[in-house]
Coordinates of C-alpha atoms and ligand atoms in Angstrom, one line a residue:
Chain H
X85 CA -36.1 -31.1 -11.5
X86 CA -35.1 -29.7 -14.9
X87 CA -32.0 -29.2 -16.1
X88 CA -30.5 -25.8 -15.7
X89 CA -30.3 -24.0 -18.8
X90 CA -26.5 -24.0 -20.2
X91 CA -24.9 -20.5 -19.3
X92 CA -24.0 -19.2 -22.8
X93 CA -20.3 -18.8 -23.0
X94 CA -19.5 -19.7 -19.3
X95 CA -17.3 -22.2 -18.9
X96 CA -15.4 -23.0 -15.4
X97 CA -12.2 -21.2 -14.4
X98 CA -11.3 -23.3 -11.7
X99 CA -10.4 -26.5 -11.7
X100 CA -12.6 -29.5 -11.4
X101 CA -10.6 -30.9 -8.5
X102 CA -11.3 -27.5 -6.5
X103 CA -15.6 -28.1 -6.5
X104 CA -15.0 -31.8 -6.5
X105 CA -16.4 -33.2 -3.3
X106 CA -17.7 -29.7 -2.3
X107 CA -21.6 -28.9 -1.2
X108 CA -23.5 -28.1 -4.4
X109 CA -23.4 -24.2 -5.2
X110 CA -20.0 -23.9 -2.9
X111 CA -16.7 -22.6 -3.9
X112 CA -13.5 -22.9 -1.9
X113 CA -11.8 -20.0 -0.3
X114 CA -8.6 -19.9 1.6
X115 CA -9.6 -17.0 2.9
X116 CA -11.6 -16.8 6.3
X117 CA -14.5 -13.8 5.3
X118 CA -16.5 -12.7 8.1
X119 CA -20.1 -12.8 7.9
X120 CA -22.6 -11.3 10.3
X121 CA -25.6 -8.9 10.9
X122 CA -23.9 -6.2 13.0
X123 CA -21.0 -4.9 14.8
X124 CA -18.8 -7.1 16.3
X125 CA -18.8 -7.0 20.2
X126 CA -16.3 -6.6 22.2
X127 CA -16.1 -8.9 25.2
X128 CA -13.2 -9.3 27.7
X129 CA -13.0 -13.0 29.1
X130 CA -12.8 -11.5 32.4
X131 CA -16.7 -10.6 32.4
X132 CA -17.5 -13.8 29.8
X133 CA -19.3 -16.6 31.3
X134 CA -21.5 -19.4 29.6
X135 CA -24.1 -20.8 30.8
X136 CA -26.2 -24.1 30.0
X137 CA -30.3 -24.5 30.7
X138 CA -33.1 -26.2 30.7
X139 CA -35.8 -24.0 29.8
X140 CA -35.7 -21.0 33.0
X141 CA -33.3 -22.9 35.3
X142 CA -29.5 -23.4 35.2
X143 CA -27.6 -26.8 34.7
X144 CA -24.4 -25.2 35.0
X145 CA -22.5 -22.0 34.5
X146 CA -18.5 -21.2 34.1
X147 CA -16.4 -18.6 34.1
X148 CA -13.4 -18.2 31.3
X149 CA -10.8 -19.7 33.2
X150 CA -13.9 -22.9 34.2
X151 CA -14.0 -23.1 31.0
X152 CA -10.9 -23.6 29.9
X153 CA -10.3 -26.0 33.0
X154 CA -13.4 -28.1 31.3
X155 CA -12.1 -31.6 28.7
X156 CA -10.7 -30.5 25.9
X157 CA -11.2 -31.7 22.1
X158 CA -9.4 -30.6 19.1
X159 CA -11.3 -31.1 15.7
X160 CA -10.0 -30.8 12.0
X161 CA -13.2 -29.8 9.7
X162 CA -14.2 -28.3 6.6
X163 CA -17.0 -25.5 7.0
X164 CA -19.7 -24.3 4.7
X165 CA -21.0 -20.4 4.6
X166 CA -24.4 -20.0 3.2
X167 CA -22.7 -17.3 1.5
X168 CA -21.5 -19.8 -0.9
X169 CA -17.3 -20.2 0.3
X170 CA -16.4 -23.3 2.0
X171 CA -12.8 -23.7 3.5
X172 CA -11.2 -27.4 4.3
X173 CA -9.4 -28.6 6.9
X174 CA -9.8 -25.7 9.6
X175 CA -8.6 -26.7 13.2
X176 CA -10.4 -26.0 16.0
X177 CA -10.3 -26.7 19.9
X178 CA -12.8 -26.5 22.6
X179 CA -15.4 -28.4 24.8
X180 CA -17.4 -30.9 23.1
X181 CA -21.5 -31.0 23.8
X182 CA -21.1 -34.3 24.9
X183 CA -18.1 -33.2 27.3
X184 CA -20.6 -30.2 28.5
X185 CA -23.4 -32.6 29.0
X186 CA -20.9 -35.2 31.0
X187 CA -19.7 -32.5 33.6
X188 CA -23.4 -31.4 34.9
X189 CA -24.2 -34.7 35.1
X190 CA -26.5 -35.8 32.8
X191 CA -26.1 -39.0 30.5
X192 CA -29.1 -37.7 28.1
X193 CA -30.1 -34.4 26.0
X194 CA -33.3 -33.4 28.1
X195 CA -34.9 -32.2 25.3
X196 CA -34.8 -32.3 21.6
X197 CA -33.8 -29.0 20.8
X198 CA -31.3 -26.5 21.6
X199 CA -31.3 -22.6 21.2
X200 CA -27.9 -20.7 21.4
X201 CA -28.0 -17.4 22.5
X202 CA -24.8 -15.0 21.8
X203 CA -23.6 -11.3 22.6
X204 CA -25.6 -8.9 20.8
X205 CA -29.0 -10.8 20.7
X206 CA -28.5 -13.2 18.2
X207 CA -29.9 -16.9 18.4
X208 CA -30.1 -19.7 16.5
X209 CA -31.6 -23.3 17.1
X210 CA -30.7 -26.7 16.3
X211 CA -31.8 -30.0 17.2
X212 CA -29.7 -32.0 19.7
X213 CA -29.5 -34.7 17.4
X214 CA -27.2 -32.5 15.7
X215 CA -24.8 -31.5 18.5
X216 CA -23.9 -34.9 20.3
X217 CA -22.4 -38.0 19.5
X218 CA -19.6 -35.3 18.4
X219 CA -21.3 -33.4 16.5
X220 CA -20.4 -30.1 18.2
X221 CA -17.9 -27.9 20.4
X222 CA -18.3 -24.6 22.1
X223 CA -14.8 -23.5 20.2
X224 CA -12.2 -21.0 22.4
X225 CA -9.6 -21.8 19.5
X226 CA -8.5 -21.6 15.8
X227 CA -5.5 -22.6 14.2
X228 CA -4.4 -22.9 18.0
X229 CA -4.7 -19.3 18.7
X230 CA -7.0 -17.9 20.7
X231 CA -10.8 -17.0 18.6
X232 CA -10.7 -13.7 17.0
X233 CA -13.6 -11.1 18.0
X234 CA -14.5 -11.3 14.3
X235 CA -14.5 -14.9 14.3
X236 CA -17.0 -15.1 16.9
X237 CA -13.9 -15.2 20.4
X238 CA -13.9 -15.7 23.0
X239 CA -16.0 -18.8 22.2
X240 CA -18.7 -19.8 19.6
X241 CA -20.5 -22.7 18.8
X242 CA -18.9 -25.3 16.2
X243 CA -21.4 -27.6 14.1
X244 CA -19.7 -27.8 10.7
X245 CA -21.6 -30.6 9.4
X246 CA -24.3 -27.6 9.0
X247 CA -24.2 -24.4 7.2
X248 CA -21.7 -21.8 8.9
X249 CA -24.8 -19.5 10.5
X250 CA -25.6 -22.6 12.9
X251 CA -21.9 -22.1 14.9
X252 CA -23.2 -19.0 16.7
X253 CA -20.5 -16.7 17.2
X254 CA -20.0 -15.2 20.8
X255 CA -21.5 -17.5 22.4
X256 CA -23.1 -17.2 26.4
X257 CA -25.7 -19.5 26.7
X258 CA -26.4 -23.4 25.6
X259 CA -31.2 -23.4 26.4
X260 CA -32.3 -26.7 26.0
X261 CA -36.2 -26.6 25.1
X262 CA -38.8 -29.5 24.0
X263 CA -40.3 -27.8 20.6
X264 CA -37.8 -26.2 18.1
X265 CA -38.3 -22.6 17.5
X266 CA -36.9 -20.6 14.7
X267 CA -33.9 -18.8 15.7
X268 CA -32.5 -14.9 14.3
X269 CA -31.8 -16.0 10.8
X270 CA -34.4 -19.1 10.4
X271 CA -36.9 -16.4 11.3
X272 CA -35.3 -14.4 8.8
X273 CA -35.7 -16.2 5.5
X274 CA -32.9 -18.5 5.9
X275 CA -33.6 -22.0 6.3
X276 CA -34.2 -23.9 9.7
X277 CA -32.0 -26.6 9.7
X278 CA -29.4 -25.4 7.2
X279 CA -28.0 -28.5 5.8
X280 CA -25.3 -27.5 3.1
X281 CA -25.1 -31.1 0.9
X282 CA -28.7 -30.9 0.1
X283 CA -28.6 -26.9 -0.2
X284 CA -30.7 -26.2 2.7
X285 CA -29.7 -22.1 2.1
X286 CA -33.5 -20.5 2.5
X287 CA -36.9 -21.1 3.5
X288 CA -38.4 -24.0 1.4
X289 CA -34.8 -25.0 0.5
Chain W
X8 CA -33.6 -8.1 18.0
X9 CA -36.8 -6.5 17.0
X10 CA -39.4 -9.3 16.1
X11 CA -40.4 -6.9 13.7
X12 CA -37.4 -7.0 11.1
X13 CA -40.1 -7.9 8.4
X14 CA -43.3 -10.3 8.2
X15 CA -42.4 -14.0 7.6
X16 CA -43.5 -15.4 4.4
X17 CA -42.8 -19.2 4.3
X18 CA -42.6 -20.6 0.3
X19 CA -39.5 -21.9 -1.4
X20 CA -37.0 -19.7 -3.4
X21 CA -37.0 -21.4 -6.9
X22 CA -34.8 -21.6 -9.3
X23 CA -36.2 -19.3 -12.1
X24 CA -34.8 -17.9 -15.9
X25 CA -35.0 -14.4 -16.5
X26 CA -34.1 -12.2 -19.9
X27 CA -31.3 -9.7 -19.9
X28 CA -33.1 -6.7 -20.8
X29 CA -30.2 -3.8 -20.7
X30 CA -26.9 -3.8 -19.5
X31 CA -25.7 -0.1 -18.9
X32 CA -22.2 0.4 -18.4
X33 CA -21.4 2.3 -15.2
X34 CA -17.5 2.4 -14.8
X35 CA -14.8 1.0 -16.0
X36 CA -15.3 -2.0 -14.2
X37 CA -18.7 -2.2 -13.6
X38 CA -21.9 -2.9 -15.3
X39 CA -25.7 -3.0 -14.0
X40 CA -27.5 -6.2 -15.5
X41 CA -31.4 -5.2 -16.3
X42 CA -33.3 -8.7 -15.8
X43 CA -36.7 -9.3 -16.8
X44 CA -37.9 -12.1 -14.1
X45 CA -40.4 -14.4 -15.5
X46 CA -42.1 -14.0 -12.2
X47 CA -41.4 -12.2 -9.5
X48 CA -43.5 -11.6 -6.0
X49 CA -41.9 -8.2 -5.2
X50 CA -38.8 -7.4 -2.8
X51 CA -37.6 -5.3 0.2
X52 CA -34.9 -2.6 -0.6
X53 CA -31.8 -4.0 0.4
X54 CA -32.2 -8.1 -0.5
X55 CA -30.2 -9.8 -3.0
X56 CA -30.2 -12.5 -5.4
X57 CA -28.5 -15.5 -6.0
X58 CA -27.2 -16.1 -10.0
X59 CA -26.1 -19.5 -11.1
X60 CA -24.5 -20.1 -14.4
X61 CA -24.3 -23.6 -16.1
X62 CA -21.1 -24.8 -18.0
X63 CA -22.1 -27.4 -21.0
X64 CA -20.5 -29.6 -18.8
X65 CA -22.8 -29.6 -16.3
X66 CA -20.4 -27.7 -13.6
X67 CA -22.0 -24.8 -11.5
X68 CA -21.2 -21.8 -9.9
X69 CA -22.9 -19.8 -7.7
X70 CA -22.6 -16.4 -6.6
X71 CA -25.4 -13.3 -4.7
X72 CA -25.8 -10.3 -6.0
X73 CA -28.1 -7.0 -4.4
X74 CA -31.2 -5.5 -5.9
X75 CA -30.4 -2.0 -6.9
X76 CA -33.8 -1.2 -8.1
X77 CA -36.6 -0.3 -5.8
X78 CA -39.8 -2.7 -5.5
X79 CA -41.4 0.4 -7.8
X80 CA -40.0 -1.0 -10.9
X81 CA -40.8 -4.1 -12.8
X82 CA -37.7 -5.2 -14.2
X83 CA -34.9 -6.0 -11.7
X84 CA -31.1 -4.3 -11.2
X85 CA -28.1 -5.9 -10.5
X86 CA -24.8 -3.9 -10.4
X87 CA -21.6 -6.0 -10.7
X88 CA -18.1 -5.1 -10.2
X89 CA -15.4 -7.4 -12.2
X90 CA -13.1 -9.2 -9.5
X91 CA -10.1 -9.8 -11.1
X92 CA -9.3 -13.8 -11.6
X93 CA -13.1 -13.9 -10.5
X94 CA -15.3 -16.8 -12.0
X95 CA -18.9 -15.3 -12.3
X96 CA -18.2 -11.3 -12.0
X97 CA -16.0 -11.2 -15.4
X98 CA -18.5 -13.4 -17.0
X99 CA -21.4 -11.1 -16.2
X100 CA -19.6 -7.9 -17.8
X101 CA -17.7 -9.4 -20.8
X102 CA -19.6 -12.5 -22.0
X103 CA -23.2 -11.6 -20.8
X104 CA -25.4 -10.1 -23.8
X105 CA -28.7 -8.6 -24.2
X106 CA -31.3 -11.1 -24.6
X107 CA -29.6 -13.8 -22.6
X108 CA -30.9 -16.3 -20.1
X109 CA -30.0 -15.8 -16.7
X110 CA -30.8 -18.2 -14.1
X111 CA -31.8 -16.8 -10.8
X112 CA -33.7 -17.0 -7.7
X113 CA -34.7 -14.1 -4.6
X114 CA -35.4 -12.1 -3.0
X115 CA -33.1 -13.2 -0.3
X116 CA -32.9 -11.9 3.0
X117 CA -34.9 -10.2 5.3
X118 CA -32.2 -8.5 7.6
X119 CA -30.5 -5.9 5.7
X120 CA -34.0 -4.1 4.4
X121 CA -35.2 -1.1 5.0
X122 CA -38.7 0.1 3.4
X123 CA -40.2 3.5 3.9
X124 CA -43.0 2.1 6.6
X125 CA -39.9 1.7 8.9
X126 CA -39.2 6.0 8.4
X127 CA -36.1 7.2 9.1
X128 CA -33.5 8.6 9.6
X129 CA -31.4 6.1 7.8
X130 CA -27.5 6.2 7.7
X131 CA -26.2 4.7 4.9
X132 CA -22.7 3.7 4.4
X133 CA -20.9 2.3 1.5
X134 CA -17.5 0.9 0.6
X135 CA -17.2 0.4 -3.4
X136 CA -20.0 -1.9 -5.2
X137 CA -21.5 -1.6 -1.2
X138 CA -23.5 0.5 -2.8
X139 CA -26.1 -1.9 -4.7
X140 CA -28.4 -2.4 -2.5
X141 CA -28.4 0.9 -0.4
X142 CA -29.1 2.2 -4.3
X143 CA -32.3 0.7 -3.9
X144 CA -33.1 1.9 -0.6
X145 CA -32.6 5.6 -1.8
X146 CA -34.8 5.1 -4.7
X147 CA -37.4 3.4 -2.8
X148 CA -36.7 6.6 -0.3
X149 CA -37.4 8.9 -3.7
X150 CA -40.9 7.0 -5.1
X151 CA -42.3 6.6 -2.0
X152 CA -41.2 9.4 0.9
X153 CA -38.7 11.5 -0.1
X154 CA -38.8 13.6 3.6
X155 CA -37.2 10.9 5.3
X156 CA -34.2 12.0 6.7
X157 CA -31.2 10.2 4.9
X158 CA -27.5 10.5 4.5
X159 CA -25.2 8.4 2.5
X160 CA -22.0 8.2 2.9
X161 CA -19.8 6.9 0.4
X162 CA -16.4 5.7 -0.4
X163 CA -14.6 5.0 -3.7
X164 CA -11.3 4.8 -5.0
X165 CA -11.5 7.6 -7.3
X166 CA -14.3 9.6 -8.8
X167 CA -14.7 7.8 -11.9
X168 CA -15.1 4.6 -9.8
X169 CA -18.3 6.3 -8.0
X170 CA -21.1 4.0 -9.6
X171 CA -24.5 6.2 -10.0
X172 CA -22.6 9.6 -9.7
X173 CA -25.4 11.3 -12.1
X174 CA -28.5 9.8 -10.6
X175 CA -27.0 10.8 -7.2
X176 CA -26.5 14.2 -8.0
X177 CA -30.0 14.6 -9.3
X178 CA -31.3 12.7 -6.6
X179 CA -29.8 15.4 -4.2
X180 CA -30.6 18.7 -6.0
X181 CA -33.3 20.2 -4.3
X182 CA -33.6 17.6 -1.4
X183 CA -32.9 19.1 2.1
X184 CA -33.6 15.8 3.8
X185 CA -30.5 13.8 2.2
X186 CA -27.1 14.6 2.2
X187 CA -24.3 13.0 -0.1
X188 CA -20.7 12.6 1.3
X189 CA -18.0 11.2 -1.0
X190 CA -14.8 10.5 0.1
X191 CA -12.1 9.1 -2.4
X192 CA -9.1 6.5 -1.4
X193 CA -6.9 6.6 -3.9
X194 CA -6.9 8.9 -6.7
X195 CA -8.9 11.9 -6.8
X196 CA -9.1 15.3 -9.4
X197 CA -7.1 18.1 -8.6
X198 CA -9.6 20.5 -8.1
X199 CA -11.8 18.1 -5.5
X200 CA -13.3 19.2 -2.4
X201 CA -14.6 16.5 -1.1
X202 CA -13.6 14.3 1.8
X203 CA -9.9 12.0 1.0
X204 CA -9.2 9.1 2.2
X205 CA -11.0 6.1 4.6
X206 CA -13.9 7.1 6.5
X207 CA -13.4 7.9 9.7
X208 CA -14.6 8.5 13.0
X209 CA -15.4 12.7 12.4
X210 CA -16.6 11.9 8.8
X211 CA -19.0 9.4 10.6
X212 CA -19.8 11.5 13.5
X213 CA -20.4 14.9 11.4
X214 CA -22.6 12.9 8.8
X215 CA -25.0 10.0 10.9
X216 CA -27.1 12.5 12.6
X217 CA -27.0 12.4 16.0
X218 CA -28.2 9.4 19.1
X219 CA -31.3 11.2 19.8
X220 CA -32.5 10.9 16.5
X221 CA -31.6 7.3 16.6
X222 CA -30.8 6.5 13.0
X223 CA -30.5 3.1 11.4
X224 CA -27.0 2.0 9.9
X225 CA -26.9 0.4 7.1
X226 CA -23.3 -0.7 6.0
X227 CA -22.6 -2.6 3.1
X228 CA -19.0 -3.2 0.9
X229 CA -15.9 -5.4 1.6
X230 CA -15.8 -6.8 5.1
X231 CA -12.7 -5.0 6.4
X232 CA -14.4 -2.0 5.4
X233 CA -17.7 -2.6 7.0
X234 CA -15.7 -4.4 10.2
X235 CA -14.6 -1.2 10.9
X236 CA -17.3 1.4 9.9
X237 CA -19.4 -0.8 12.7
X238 CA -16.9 -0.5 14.6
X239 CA -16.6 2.8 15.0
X240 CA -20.1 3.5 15.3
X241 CA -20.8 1.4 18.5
X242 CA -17.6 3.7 19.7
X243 CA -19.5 7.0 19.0
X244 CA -22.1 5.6 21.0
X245 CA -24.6 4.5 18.6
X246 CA -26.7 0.9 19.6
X247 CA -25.8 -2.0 17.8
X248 CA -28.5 -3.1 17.1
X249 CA -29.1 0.2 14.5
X250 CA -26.3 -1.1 12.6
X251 CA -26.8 -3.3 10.4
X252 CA -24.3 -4.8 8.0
X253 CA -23.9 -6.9 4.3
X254 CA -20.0 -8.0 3.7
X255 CA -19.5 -8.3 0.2
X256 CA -16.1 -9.9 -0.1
X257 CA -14.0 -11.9 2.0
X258 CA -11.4 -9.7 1.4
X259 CA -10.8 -5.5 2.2
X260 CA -10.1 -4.7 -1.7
Ligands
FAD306 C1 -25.2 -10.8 0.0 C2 -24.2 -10.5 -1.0 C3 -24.5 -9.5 -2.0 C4 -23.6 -9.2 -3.0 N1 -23.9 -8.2 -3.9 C5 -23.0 -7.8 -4.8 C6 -23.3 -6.8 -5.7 O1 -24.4 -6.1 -5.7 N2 -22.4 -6.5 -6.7 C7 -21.2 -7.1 -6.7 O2 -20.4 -6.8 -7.6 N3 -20.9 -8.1 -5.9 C8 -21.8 -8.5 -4.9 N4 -21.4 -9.5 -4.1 C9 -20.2 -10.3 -4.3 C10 -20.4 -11.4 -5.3 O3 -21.3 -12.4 -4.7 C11 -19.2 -12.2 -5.7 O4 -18.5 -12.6 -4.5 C12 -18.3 -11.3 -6.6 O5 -18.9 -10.9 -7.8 C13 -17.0 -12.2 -6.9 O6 -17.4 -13.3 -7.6 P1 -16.5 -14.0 -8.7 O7 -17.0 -15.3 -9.1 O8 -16.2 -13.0 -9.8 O9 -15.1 -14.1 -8.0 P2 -14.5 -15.5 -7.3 O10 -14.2 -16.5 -8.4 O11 -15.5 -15.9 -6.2 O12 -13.2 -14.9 -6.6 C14 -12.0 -14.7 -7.2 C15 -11.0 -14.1 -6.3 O13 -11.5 -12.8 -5.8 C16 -11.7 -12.8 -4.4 N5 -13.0 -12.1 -4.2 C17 -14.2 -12.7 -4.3 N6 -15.2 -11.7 -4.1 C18 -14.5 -10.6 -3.9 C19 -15.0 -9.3 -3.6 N7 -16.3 -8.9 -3.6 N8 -14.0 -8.3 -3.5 C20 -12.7 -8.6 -3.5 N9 -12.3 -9.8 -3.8 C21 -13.1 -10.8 -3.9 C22 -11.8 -14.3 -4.0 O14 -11.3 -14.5 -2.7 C23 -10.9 -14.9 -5.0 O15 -9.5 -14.8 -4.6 C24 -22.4 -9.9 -3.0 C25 -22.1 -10.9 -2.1 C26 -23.0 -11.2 -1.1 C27 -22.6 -12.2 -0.1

């Protein structure tokens, strides 16, 4: 690649400490902004459920309080919007992938991929390469509080080694299915698998 | 979601240097950028770009800014408000010069677009510099089908914080099919009659046409701002899926 031209007069205002050891095009906010297409839904965990599948049939399904009987993990992470901010050290809790697989019984992923479906329609897929081994949690909390509405509560998906679009906010179903598939942004010019150290941000990234 | 949102088109968003053609001074603290890309395939009203700038040291920043001219024109439009303590906005308006090189790459997105094929009527709403790329929808509106039902509704601080007040005016003179609302937050002249204050739920109601004539939302500025605009439009009744939203900043400024 060639190199960028040099910015005439721009030099940095932050310190180099701050984009050290950041994604490439990323800038640190302590901030949490919230990012996504439409309104945000209102759900009461008294009518949430989520559900896992394989393909059209059911491998298991729970209710809030299920859920929150379910293993529990607690994670520390730093996550990456495609948006460009990228906060350290954020703590979450929830049910691993692997937990989720454990307690319907299955010792394998059935298939390669995985399509989460949330309230209000949006999807987005990911391979299962990407969510085991500890890779991923279906989080219920931040900071030790309970998820924020905006922040995708009562539960959304965590993968924070990819760009912040992949942890589907309110969250109801886990579809396992054999060929990936582009999910709501990937079929919207964003990239498909979203991987923020090699700046993965669009189509052709 | 509607499978329909806009037709996929599959090649890489490079990296590309364009000229600084004009920069016009809208506000006090805002400027629109007038870039000549050295190629450029076309965009949907409503998508943005990403601008990277280049210390001589090598170190990067990043930031996206919305297309506030329609697909009709050649040269491209960015309108940029100066965040205080900012790195990239403050650069833009005070270092920035006329035949510059700007690195760039878009159009990015294909969610928060709206082109005239799709008719109307459109709502849109906008908090501050929200109003970028909803400024390119109403163009686009304006070259290509003017009778589209439209309203806009708009919030600013003060009147002279109201970027494209002229071109809005004239824009609305003689059109019965769009309707401006202002509303101002904080200051506003003595002799205003206009709307004061945040929008709110009547503001919304009296000015987004009504379900039957299912309008799309588009809501673009800070995300408090846009957090609750969307939010009181699903409480009037209004699908979700018609509103669509762009969150500027991480903060409600
Ligand atoms: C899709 C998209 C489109 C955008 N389009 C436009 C546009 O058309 N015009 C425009 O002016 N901006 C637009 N923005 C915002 C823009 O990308 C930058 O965030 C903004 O210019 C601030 O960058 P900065 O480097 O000057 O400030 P930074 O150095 O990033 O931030 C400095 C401080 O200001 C805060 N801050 C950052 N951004 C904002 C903000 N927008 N409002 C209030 N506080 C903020 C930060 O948290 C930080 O504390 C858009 C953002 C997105 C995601």
């Amino acid at each position: 690649m060639d190199r960028p031209p040099v910015s005439r007069g721009f030099k940095s205002k932050r310190h180099r400490s701050e984009t050290a050891g950041l994604p490439p095009g990323q800038y640190l906010t302590t901030d949490f902004p919230v990012l996504s297409a439409g309104p945000t839904p209102a759900i009461r965990v008294t009518d949430w459920k989520i559900a896992l599948q394989l393909g059209g049939s059911l491998l298991g399904k729970w209710t809030w309080d299920e859920f929150e009987a379910l293993p529990q993990t607690t994670i520390t992470v730093d996550i990456h919007c495609v948006t460009k901010w990228t906060k350290l050290n954020t703590v979450w809790q929830g049910v691993s992938f692997d937990d989720l697989l454990k307690v319907v019984g299955l010792s394998e992923p059935p298939d390669a991929f995985v399509m989460a479906h949330c309230d209000g329609g949006y999807t987005t897929n990911l391979p299962v390469a990407d969510l085991v081994a500890g890779k991923a949690v279906v989080a219920t909390r931040y900071d030790g509080l309970p998820l924020a509405p905006a922040h995708g509560g009562p539960a959304r998906l965590l993968v924070p080694h990819l760009y912040f679009w992949k942890s589907a906010k309110w969250l109801r179903r886990l579809r396992f299915m054999p060929r990936d598939e582009p999910g709501f942004w990937e079929s919207r010019g964003y990239h498909n698998y979203g991987d923020p150290w090699r700046e993965q941000r669009y189509d052709g990234d | 979601m509607t499978a329909t949102d806009a037709p996929l088109q599959q090649h890489s968003i490079d990296w590309q240097t364009g000229r600084v053609q004009a920069i016009v001074t809208e506000t006090s603290r805002v400027k629109s950028i007038i870039l000549q890309p050295a190629r450029w395939s076309g965009h949907w009203p409503g998508q943005h770009v990403d601008i990277r700038l280049t210390a001589d040291d090598g170190y990067q920043a990043e930031r996206s800014y919305s297309i506030a001219s329609p697909p009709e024109e050649q040269l491209l439009t960015l309108t940029v408000e100066r965040v205080e303590d900012g790195e990239v906005s403050p650069y833009l308006l005070d270092e920035l010069r006329v035949g510059d090189a700007l690195e760039f790459r878009g159009p990015i997105g294909r969610y928060f677009i709206w082109n005239q094929t799709r008719g109307g009527p459109i709502c849109l709403v906008a908090g501050g510099t929200g109003i970028t790329p909803l400024m390119a929808m109403l163009r686009h509106r304006k070259m290509s089908r003017p009778n589209i039902p439209a309203s806009l509704i708009y919030s600013a601080r003060s009147l002279a914080d109201v970027v494209y007040w002229d071109e809005l005016d004239t824009m609305a003179r003689g059109d019965l099919n769009l309707r401006l609302v202002y509303t101002l937050t904080r200051e506003h002249p003595s002799d205003w009659n206009g709307h004061l204050g945040r929008v709110n739920e009547v503001l919304l109601a009296e000015n987004s046409f009504t379900r039957e004539q299912n309008p799309t939302f588009f809501i673009c500025g800070p995300a408090g701002f846009v957090e609750s605009i969307s939010s009181m439009l699903v409480k009037l009744g209004f699908d979700p899926f018609t509103v669509k939203t762009e969150r500027f900043g991480p903060t409600g400024a």
